[in-house]
C-alpha positions as YAML, in Angstrom:
chain: A
units: angstrom
residues:
- id: 1
  name: MET
  ca: [48.94, 85.68, -176.84]
- id: 2
  name: ILE
  ca: [50.48, 88.25, -178.83]
- id: 3
  name: GLN
  ca: [53.47, 87.62, -177.39]
- id: 4
  name: ARG
  ca: [53.41, 83.94, -178.43]
- id: 5
  name: SER
  ca: [52.86, 84.67, -181.71]
- id: 6
  name: LEU
  ca: [55.61, 87.08, -182.01]
- id: 7
  name: LEU
  ca: [58.17, 84.85, -180.66]
- id: 8
  name: ARG
  ca: [56.75, 82.05, -183.30]
- id: 9
  name: HIS
  ca: [57.22, 84.68, -186.02]
- id: 10
  name: VAL
  ca: [60.84, 85.58, -184.74]
- id: 11
  name: GLN
  ca: [61.85, 81.88, -184.47]
- id: 12
  name: SER
  ca: [60.29, 81.28, -188.09]
- id: 13
  name: ILE
  ca: [62.23, 84.53, -189.70]
- id: 14
  name: LYS
  ca: [65.26, 82.82, -188.10]
- id: 15
  name: HIS
  ca: [65.10, 79.87, -190.49]
- id: 16
  name: LEU
  ca: [64.69, 82.14, -193.15]
- id: 17
  name: PRO
  ca: [67.74, 83.45, -195.45]
- id: 18
  name: HIS
  ca: [69.52, 86.06, -194.04]
- id: 19
  name: SER
  ca: [68.72, 88.40, -196.75]
- id: 20
  name: TYR
  ca: [65.08, 88.04, -195.97]
- id: 21
  name: ALA
  ca: [65.48, 88.09, -192.17]
- id: 22
  name: SER
  ca: [67.72, 91.52, -192.20]
- id: 23
  name: LYS
  ca: [64.92, 92.72, -194.22]
- id: 24
  name: THR
  ca: [62.36, 92.01, -191.66]
- id: 25
  name: THR
  ca: [64.08, 92.44, -188.63]
- id: 26
  name: PRO
  ca: [63.53, 96.13, -188.66]
- id: 27
  name: ILE
  ca: [59.88, 95.80, -189.08]
- id: 28
  name: ILE
  ca: [59.67, 93.25, -185.94]
- id: 29
  name: GLN
  ca: [61.67, 95.64, -183.85]
- id: 30
  name: SER
  ca: [59.35, 98.65, -184.87]
- id: 31
  name: ALA
  ca: [56.39, 96.67, -183.87]
- id: 32
  name: THR
  ca: [57.75, 95.24, -181.13]
- id: 33
  name: GLN
  ca: [58.72, 98.81, -179.58]
- id: 34
  name: ARG
  ca: [55.28, 99.92, -180.52]
- id: 35
  name: LEU
  ca: [53.64, 97.31, -178.22]
- id: 36
  name: PRO
  ca: [53.39, 97.82, -174.55]
- id: 37
  name: ALA
  ca: [55.66, 95.76, -172.40]
- id: 38
  name: PHE
  ca: [54.36, 92.63, -170.74]
- id: 39
  name: SER
  ca: [55.80, 90.96, -167.99]
- id: 40
  name: SER
  ca: [56.57, 87.43, -168.55]
- id: 41
  name: PRO
  ca: [54.21, 85.02, -167.23]
- id: 42
  name: GLN
  ca: [54.94, 83.80, -163.36]
- id: 43
  name: ARG
  ca: [53.92, 80.76, -162.17]
- id: 44
  name: PRO
  ca: [50.95, 80.64, -159.61]
- id: 45
  name: SER
  ca: [52.45, 80.62, -156.06]
- id: 46
  name: SER
  ca: [51.90, 78.05, -154.11]
- id: 47
  name: GLN
  ca: [48.86, 78.24, -151.88]
- id: 48
  name: ARG
  ca: [48.32, 75.90, -148.43]
- id: 49
  name: TYR
  ca: [44.84, 74.87, -148.10]
- id: 50
  name: TYR
  ca: [43.20, 73.64, -144.68]
- id: 51
  name: SER
  ca: [40.26, 71.68, -143.69]
- id: 52
  name: GLU
  ca: [37.20, 73.79, -143.03]
- id: 53
  name: ALA
  ca: [36.41, 71.79, -139.97]
- id: 54
  name: ALA
  ca: [37.89, 74.42, -137.65]
- id: 55
  name: GLU
  ca: [35.98, 77.12, -139.41]
- id: 56
  name: PRO
  ca: [33.03, 76.86, -136.49]
- id: 57
  name: ALA
  ca: [35.67, 77.23, -133.94]
- id: 58
  name: THR
  ca: [37.45, 80.40, -135.91]
- id: 59
  name: LYS
  ca: [33.55, 81.60, -136.15]
- id: 60
  name: SER
  ca: [32.83, 81.25, -132.31]
- id: 61
  name: SER
  ca: [36.28, 82.68, -131.49]
- id: 62
  name: SER
  ca: [35.36, 85.59, -134.02]
- id: 63
  name: GLU
  ca: [32.06, 85.95, -132.27]
- id: 64
  name: HIS
  ca: [33.34, 85.59, -128.74]
- id: 65
  name: PRO
  ca: [33.91, 89.31, -128.36]
- id: 66
  name: SER
  ca: [30.41, 89.77, -129.02]
- id: 67
  name: THR
  ca: [29.31, 87.28, -126.85]
- id: 68
  name: SER
  ca: [31.51, 88.53, -123.68]
- id: 69
  name: SER
  ca: [30.83, 92.41, -124.57]
- id: 70
  name: ALA
  ca: [26.70, 91.10, -124.18]
- id: 71
  name: SER
  ca: [27.89, 89.34, -120.87]
- id: 72
  name: SER
  ca: [29.61, 92.23, -119.63]
- id: 73
  name: ASP
  ca: [26.32, 94.65, -120.57]
- id: 74
  name: ALA
  ca: [24.29, 92.11, -118.72]
- id: 75
  name: LYS
  ca: [26.66, 92.13, -115.67]
- id: 76
  name: GLU
  ca: [26.08, 95.72, -115.61]
- id: 77
  name: GLN
  ca: [22.59, 95.49, -116.01]
- id: 78
  name: GLU
  ca: [22.14, 93.08, -113.29]
- id: 79
  name: ASP
  ca: [24.63, 94.76, -110.57]
- id: 80
  name: PRO
  ca: [22.36, 97.65, -109.68]
- id: 81
  name: ILE
  ca: [19.51, 95.28, -109.01]
- id: 82
  name: LYS
  ca: [21.53, 93.15, -107.01]
- id: 83
  name: LYS
  ca: [23.09, 95.92, -104.89]
- id: 84
  name: GLU
  ca: [19.94, 97.28, -104.28]
- id: 85
  name: LEU
  ca: [18.76, 93.77, -103.05]
- id: 86
  name: GLU
  ca: [21.63, 93.31, -101.06]
- id: 87
  name: SER
  ca: [20.90, 97.00, -99.40]
- id: 88
  name: LYS
  ca: [17.15, 96.32, -98.75]
- id: 89
  name: ASN
  ca: [18.23, 92.78, -96.93]
- id: 90
  name: ARG
  ca: [20.62, 94.68, -94.99]
- id: 91
  name: GLU
  ca: [18.02, 97.23, -94.15]
- id: 92
  name: ILE
  ca: [15.64, 94.65, -93.06]
- id: 93
  name: ILE
  ca: [18.01, 92.97, -90.80]
- id: 94
  name: ASP
  ca: [18.75, 96.07, -89.36]
- id: 95
  name: LEU
  ca: [15.15, 96.80, -88.92]
- id: 96
  name: LYS
  ca: [14.38, 93.35, -87.54]
- id: 97
  name: ASP
  ca: [17.56, 93.61, -85.18]
- id: 98
  name: ARG
  ca: [16.14, 97.34, -83.68]
- id: 99
  name: TYR
  ca: [12.33, 95.67, -83.52]
- id: 100
  name: LEU
  ca: [13.92, 92.93, -81.43]
- id: 101
  name: ARG
  ca: [15.73, 95.16, -79.34]
- id: 102
  name: SER
  ca: [12.90, 97.63, -79.07]
- id: 103
  name: VAL
  ca: [10.62, 94.59, -77.58]
- id: 104
  name: ALA
  ca: [13.19, 93.36, -75.37]
- id: 105
  name: ASP
  ca: [13.56, 96.84, -73.97]
- id: 106
  name: PHE
  ca: [9.80, 97.46, -73.79]
- id: 107
  name: ARG
  ca: [9.39, 93.85, -72.08]
- id: 108
  name: ASN
  ca: [12.33, 95.05, -69.56]
- id: 109
  name: LEU
  ca: [10.62, 98.11, -68.74]
- id: 110
  name: GLN
  ca: [7.45, 96.50, -67.90]
- id: 111
  name: GLU
  ca: [9.26, 93.92, -65.62]
- id: 112
  name: ARG
  ca: [11.04, 96.96, -64.19]
- id: 113
  name: THR
  ca: [7.93, 98.98, -63.68]
- id: 114
  name: LYS
  ca: [5.94, 95.89, -62.02]
- id: 115
  name: ARG
  ca: [8.54, 95.50, -59.61]
- id: 116
  name: ASP
  ca: [9.06, 99.50, -58.67]
- id: 117
  name: ILE
  ca: [5.15, 99.47, -58.29]
- id: 118
  name: GLN
  ca: [5.28, 96.28, -56.13]
- id: 119
  name: SER
  ca: [8.28, 97.42, -54.39]
- id: 120
  name: ALA
  ca: [6.38, 100.86, -53.74]
- id: 121
  name: ARG
  ca: [3.31, 98.97, -52.16]
- id: 122
  name: ASP
  ca: [5.58, 96.90, -50.35]
- id: 123
  name: PHE
  ca: [7.59, 99.47, -48.69]
- id: 124
  name: ALA
  ca: [5.39, 102.37, -48.47]
- id: 125
  name: ILE
  ca: [4.77, 102.13, -44.79]
- id: 126
  name: GLN
  ca: [8.70, 101.77, -44.40]
- id: 127
  name: ARG
  ca: [9.16, 105.37, -42.68]
- id: 128
  name: PHE
  ca: [6.22, 104.78, -40.61]
- id: 129
  name: ALA
  ca: [7.19, 101.60, -39.47]
- id: 130
  name: ALA
  ca: [10.39, 102.76, -38.74]
- id: 131
  name: ASP
  ca: [9.08, 105.45, -36.32]
- id: 132
  name: LEU
  ca: [6.87, 103.00, -34.91]
- id: 133
  name: ILE
  ca: [9.46, 100.67, -33.99]
- id: 134
  name: GLU
  ca: [10.59, 102.85, -30.81]
- id: 135
  name: SER
  ca: [6.93, 102.72, -29.39]
- id: 136
  name: ILE
  ca: [6.81, 99.08, -29.74]
- id: 137
  name: ASP
  ca: [9.73, 98.89, -28.10]
- id: 138
  name: ASN
  ca: [8.83, 100.82, -25.14]
- id: 139
  name: LEU
  ca: [5.62, 98.93, -24.77]
- id: 140
  name: ASP
  ca: [7.64, 95.81, -24.67]
- id: 141
  name: ARG
  ca: [9.91, 97.24, -22.24]
- id: 142
  name: ALA
  ca: [6.72, 98.06, -20.16]
- id: 143
  name: LEU
  ca: [5.51, 94.76, -19.94]
- id: 144
  name: GLY
  ca: [9.03, 93.43, -19.29]
- id: 145
  name: THR
  ca: [9.11, 95.28, -16.28]
- id: 146
  name: VAL
  ca: [6.20, 93.63, -14.22]
- id: 147
  name: PRO
  ca: [7.48, 90.17, -12.74]
- id: 148
  name: PRO
  ca: [5.62, 87.22, -12.91]
- id: 149
  name: SER
  ca: [5.10, 86.88, -9.23]
- id: 150
  name: LYS
  ca: [3.30, 90.13, -8.97]
- id: 151
  name: LEU
  ca: [0.53, 89.25, -11.17]
- id: 152
  name: ALA
  ca: [-0.52, 86.32, -9.27]
- id: 153
  name: PRO
  ca: [-2.15, 86.70, -5.57]
- id: 154
  name: GLN
  ca: [0.50, 87.29, -2.81]
- id: 155
  name: ASN
  ca: [-1.72, 84.94, -0.11]
- id: 156
  name: SER
  ca: [-3.50, 82.01, -1.34]
- id: 157
  name: ASP
  ca: [-4.82, 81.42, 1.88]
- id: 158
  name: PRO
  ca: [-8.32, 81.19, 1.69]
- id: 159
  name: ASP
  ca: [-8.87, 82.40, 5.06]
- id: 160
  name: ALA
  ca: [-7.17, 85.61, 4.28]
- id: 161
  name: PRO
  ca: [-8.89, 88.83, 4.09]
- id: 162
  name: PRO
  ca: [-10.10, 89.60, 0.50]
- id: 163
  name: GLU
  ca: [-8.25, 93.03, 0.38]
- id: 164
  name: SER
  ca: [-4.86, 91.01, 0.55]
- id: 165
  name: LYS
  ca: [-6.10, 88.86, -2.55]
- id: 166
  name: GLU
  ca: [-7.02, 91.78, -4.69]
- id: 167
  name: TYR
  ca: [-3.80, 93.65, -3.75]
- id: 168
  name: ASN
  ca: [-2.42, 93.02, -7.19]
- id: 169
  name: LYS
  ca: [-5.65, 92.39, -9.38]
- id: 170
  name: ASP
  ca: [-5.28, 96.16, -10.72]
- id: 171
  name: LEU
  ca: [-1.60, 95.63, -12.06]
- id: 172
  name: ALA
  ca: [-2.48, 92.27, -13.34]
- id: 173
  name: ASN
  ca: [-5.63, 93.89, -15.33]
- id: 174
  name: LEU
  ca: [-3.00, 96.50, -16.45]
- id: 175
  name: TYR
  ca: [-0.64, 94.06, -17.58]
- id: 176
  name: ASP
  ca: [-3.30, 92.00, -19.53]
- id: 177
  name: GLY
  ca: [-4.57, 95.28, -21.14]
- id: 178
  name: LEU
  ca: [-0.99, 96.22, -22.31]
- id: 179
  name: LYS
  ca: [-0.52, 92.68, -23.52]
- id: 180
  name: MET
  ca: [-3.81, 92.81, -25.62]
- id: 181
  name: THR
  ca: [-2.66, 96.28, -27.18]
- id: 182
  name: GLU
  ca: [0.58, 94.77, -28.21]
- id: 183
  name: THR
  ca: [-1.05, 91.86, -29.58]
- id: 184
  name: ILE
  ca: [-3.55, 93.87, -31.47]
- id: 185
  name: LEU
  ca: [-0.63, 96.14, -32.73]
- id: 186
  name: MET
  ca: [1.51, 93.44, -34.04]
- id: 187
  name: GLY
  ca: [-1.24, 91.56, -35.85]
- id: 188
  name: THR
  ca: [-2.31, 94.68, -37.72]
- id: 189
  name: LEU
  ca: [1.44, 95.29, -38.53]
- id: 190
  name: LYS
  ca: [1.57, 91.77, -39.59]
- id: 191
  name: LYS
  ca: [-1.05, 92.21, -42.22]
- id: 192
  name: HIS
  ca: [1.28, 94.93, -43.95]
- id: 193
  name: GLY
  ca: [4.21, 93.12, -43.91]
- id: 194
  name: MET
  ca: [5.87, 94.03, -40.64]
- id: 195
  name: GLU
  ca: [7.03, 91.26, -38.30]
- id: 196
  name: ARG
  ca: [9.24, 91.04, -34.96]
- id: 197
  name: PHE
  ca: [11.56, 88.64, -34.54]
- id: 198
  name: ASP
  ca: [13.35, 87.21, -31.76]
- id: 199
  name: PRO
  ca: [16.56, 84.92, -32.64]
- id: 200
  name: SER
  ca: [16.88, 83.71, -28.83]
- id: 201
  name: GLU
  ca: [13.85, 82.27, -28.60]
- id: 202
  name: GLY
  ca: [13.56, 78.34, -28.04]
- id: 203
  name: GLU
  ca: [17.17, 77.03, -28.42]
- id: 204
  name: GLY
  ca: [18.63, 80.18, -30.04]
- id: 205
  name: GLU
  ca: [19.25, 80.54, -33.92]
- id: 206
  name: MET
  ca: [22.92, 80.43, -35.39]
- id: 207
  name: PHE
  ca: [24.23, 83.84, -35.92]
- id: 208
  name: ASN
  ca: [22.97, 85.46, -39.05]
- id: 209
  name: PRO
  ca: [24.94, 88.24, -40.11]
- id: 210
  name: ASN
  ca: [22.18, 89.51, -42.24]
- id: 211
  name: LEU
  ca: [19.87, 89.34, -39.59]
- id: 212
  name: HIS
  ca: [21.57, 90.09, -36.44]
- id: 213
  name: GLU
  ca: [24.22, 92.44, -34.83]
- id: 214
  name: ALA
  ca: [26.52, 90.86, -32.26]
- id: 215
  name: THR
  ca: [27.20, 93.33, -29.59]
- id: 216
  name: PHE
  ca: [29.41, 90.53, -27.50]
- id: 217
  name: GLN
  ca: [30.80, 87.23, -27.43]
- id: 218
  name: THR
  ca: [31.01, 85.09, -24.02]
- id: 219
  name: LYS
  ca: [31.30, 81.52, -23.02]
- id: 220
  name: VAL
  ca: [28.30, 79.43, -22.31]
- id: 221
  name: ASP
  ca: [28.32, 76.06, -21.17]
- id: 222
  name: GLY
  ca: [26.19, 73.64, -23.26]
- id: 223
  name: LYS
  ca: [25.68, 76.08, -26.09]
- id: 224
  name: GLU
  ca: [27.42, 75.47, -29.34]
- id: 225
  name: ASP
  ca: [29.72, 78.45, -30.69]
- id: 226
  name: GLY
  ca: [27.76, 80.55, -32.96]
- id: 227
  name: LYS
  ca: [24.83, 80.47, -31.26]
- id: 228
  name: VAL
  ca: [22.42, 83.61, -30.19]
- id: 229
  name: PHE
  ca: [21.88, 83.15, -26.38]
- id: 230
  name: MET
  ca: [20.80, 86.59, -25.56]
- id: 231
  name: THR
  ca: [18.62, 89.27, -27.23]
- id: 232
  name: GLN
  ca: [19.26, 92.97, -26.30]
- id: 233
  name: GLN
  ca: [17.00, 94.40, -28.77]
- id: 234
  name: LYS
  ca: [14.49, 92.56, -31.01]
- id: 235
  name: GLY
  ca: [14.67, 92.95, -34.69]
- id: 236
  name: PHE
  ca: [11.88, 93.96, -37.48]
- id: 237
  name: LEU
  ca: [11.54, 93.05, -40.77]
- id: 238
  name: LEU
  ca: [9.38, 94.51, -43.31]
- id: 239
  name: ASN
  ca: [8.09, 92.33, -46.30]
- id: 240
  name: GLY
  ca: [11.08, 89.97, -45.98]
- id: 241
  name: ARG
  ca: [13.90, 93.01, -45.83]
- id: 242
  name: VAL
  ca: [15.48, 93.81, -42.42]
- id: 243
  name: LEU
  ca: [14.17, 97.03, -40.86]
- id: 244
  name: ARG
  ca: [16.05, 96.72, -38.18]
- id: 245
  name: ALA
  ca: [18.79, 94.17, -37.25]
- id: 246
  name: ALA
  ca: [18.30, 92.53, -33.93]
- id: 247
  name: LYS
  ca: [20.86, 93.01, -31.27]
- id: 248
  name: VAL
  ca: [22.18, 89.65, -29.73]
- id: 249
  name: GLY
  ca: [24.76, 88.25, -27.51]
- id: 250
  name: VAL
  ca: [26.69, 85.21, -29.24]
- id: 251
  name: VAL
  ca: [28.32, 82.22, -27.74]
- id: 252
  name: LYS
  ca: [31.97, 81.80, -28.30]
- id: 253
  name: ASN
  ca: [33.36, 78.70, -25.95]
- id: 254
  name: SER
  ca: [36.44, 78.22, -27.89]
...
């Protein structure tokens, strides 16, 4: 404002006479020198204004770092709990698997123990039965040496003397006694699971390598190949287990 007044005063002095202007000019110059220098007024710079509608977005974008930091802090807080939960779940699965395996092993042990106990009961007399087989064979051979013709009276004539009729009576009585002994013995052994079998009885069985032992093969008319037609030594079973295989002759016509 002071500058404006000075400018007006200078312009008015220019219109005055030269004499007066020469007198007043030094005064004005001295006054202007005493005044501080002011820059010429500048026009305000042009500014560009924008709508305030984008401000919420800018605010949210400015607030995003804080929310992201808060979410990261929450994740950091949740991670230990999640990790611990996952470890506990794995531990539970592992313990459950171990429990199921232990139960299965225990049940298998029970079944195996039952089988072992039953097997021990069934075959407790196996060694005794194997030793007894030879005695049974000898008894069977003794009974087989007596021909049937010796067991009947040689003379069936009613007029023959009594001595001739009773000649083979003692042998027959002995034979009957041995036969009864064998029958009782085999019945007793059968109660304990021991049985004797003869594959040539009846029409003969087909050769079974699990039960029979073929000692020879030969041609036999009227017999099928693989049939057992002769038994040299009878076989024995103990609760279904082969104690001794039967030694047999097998038909081979081809």
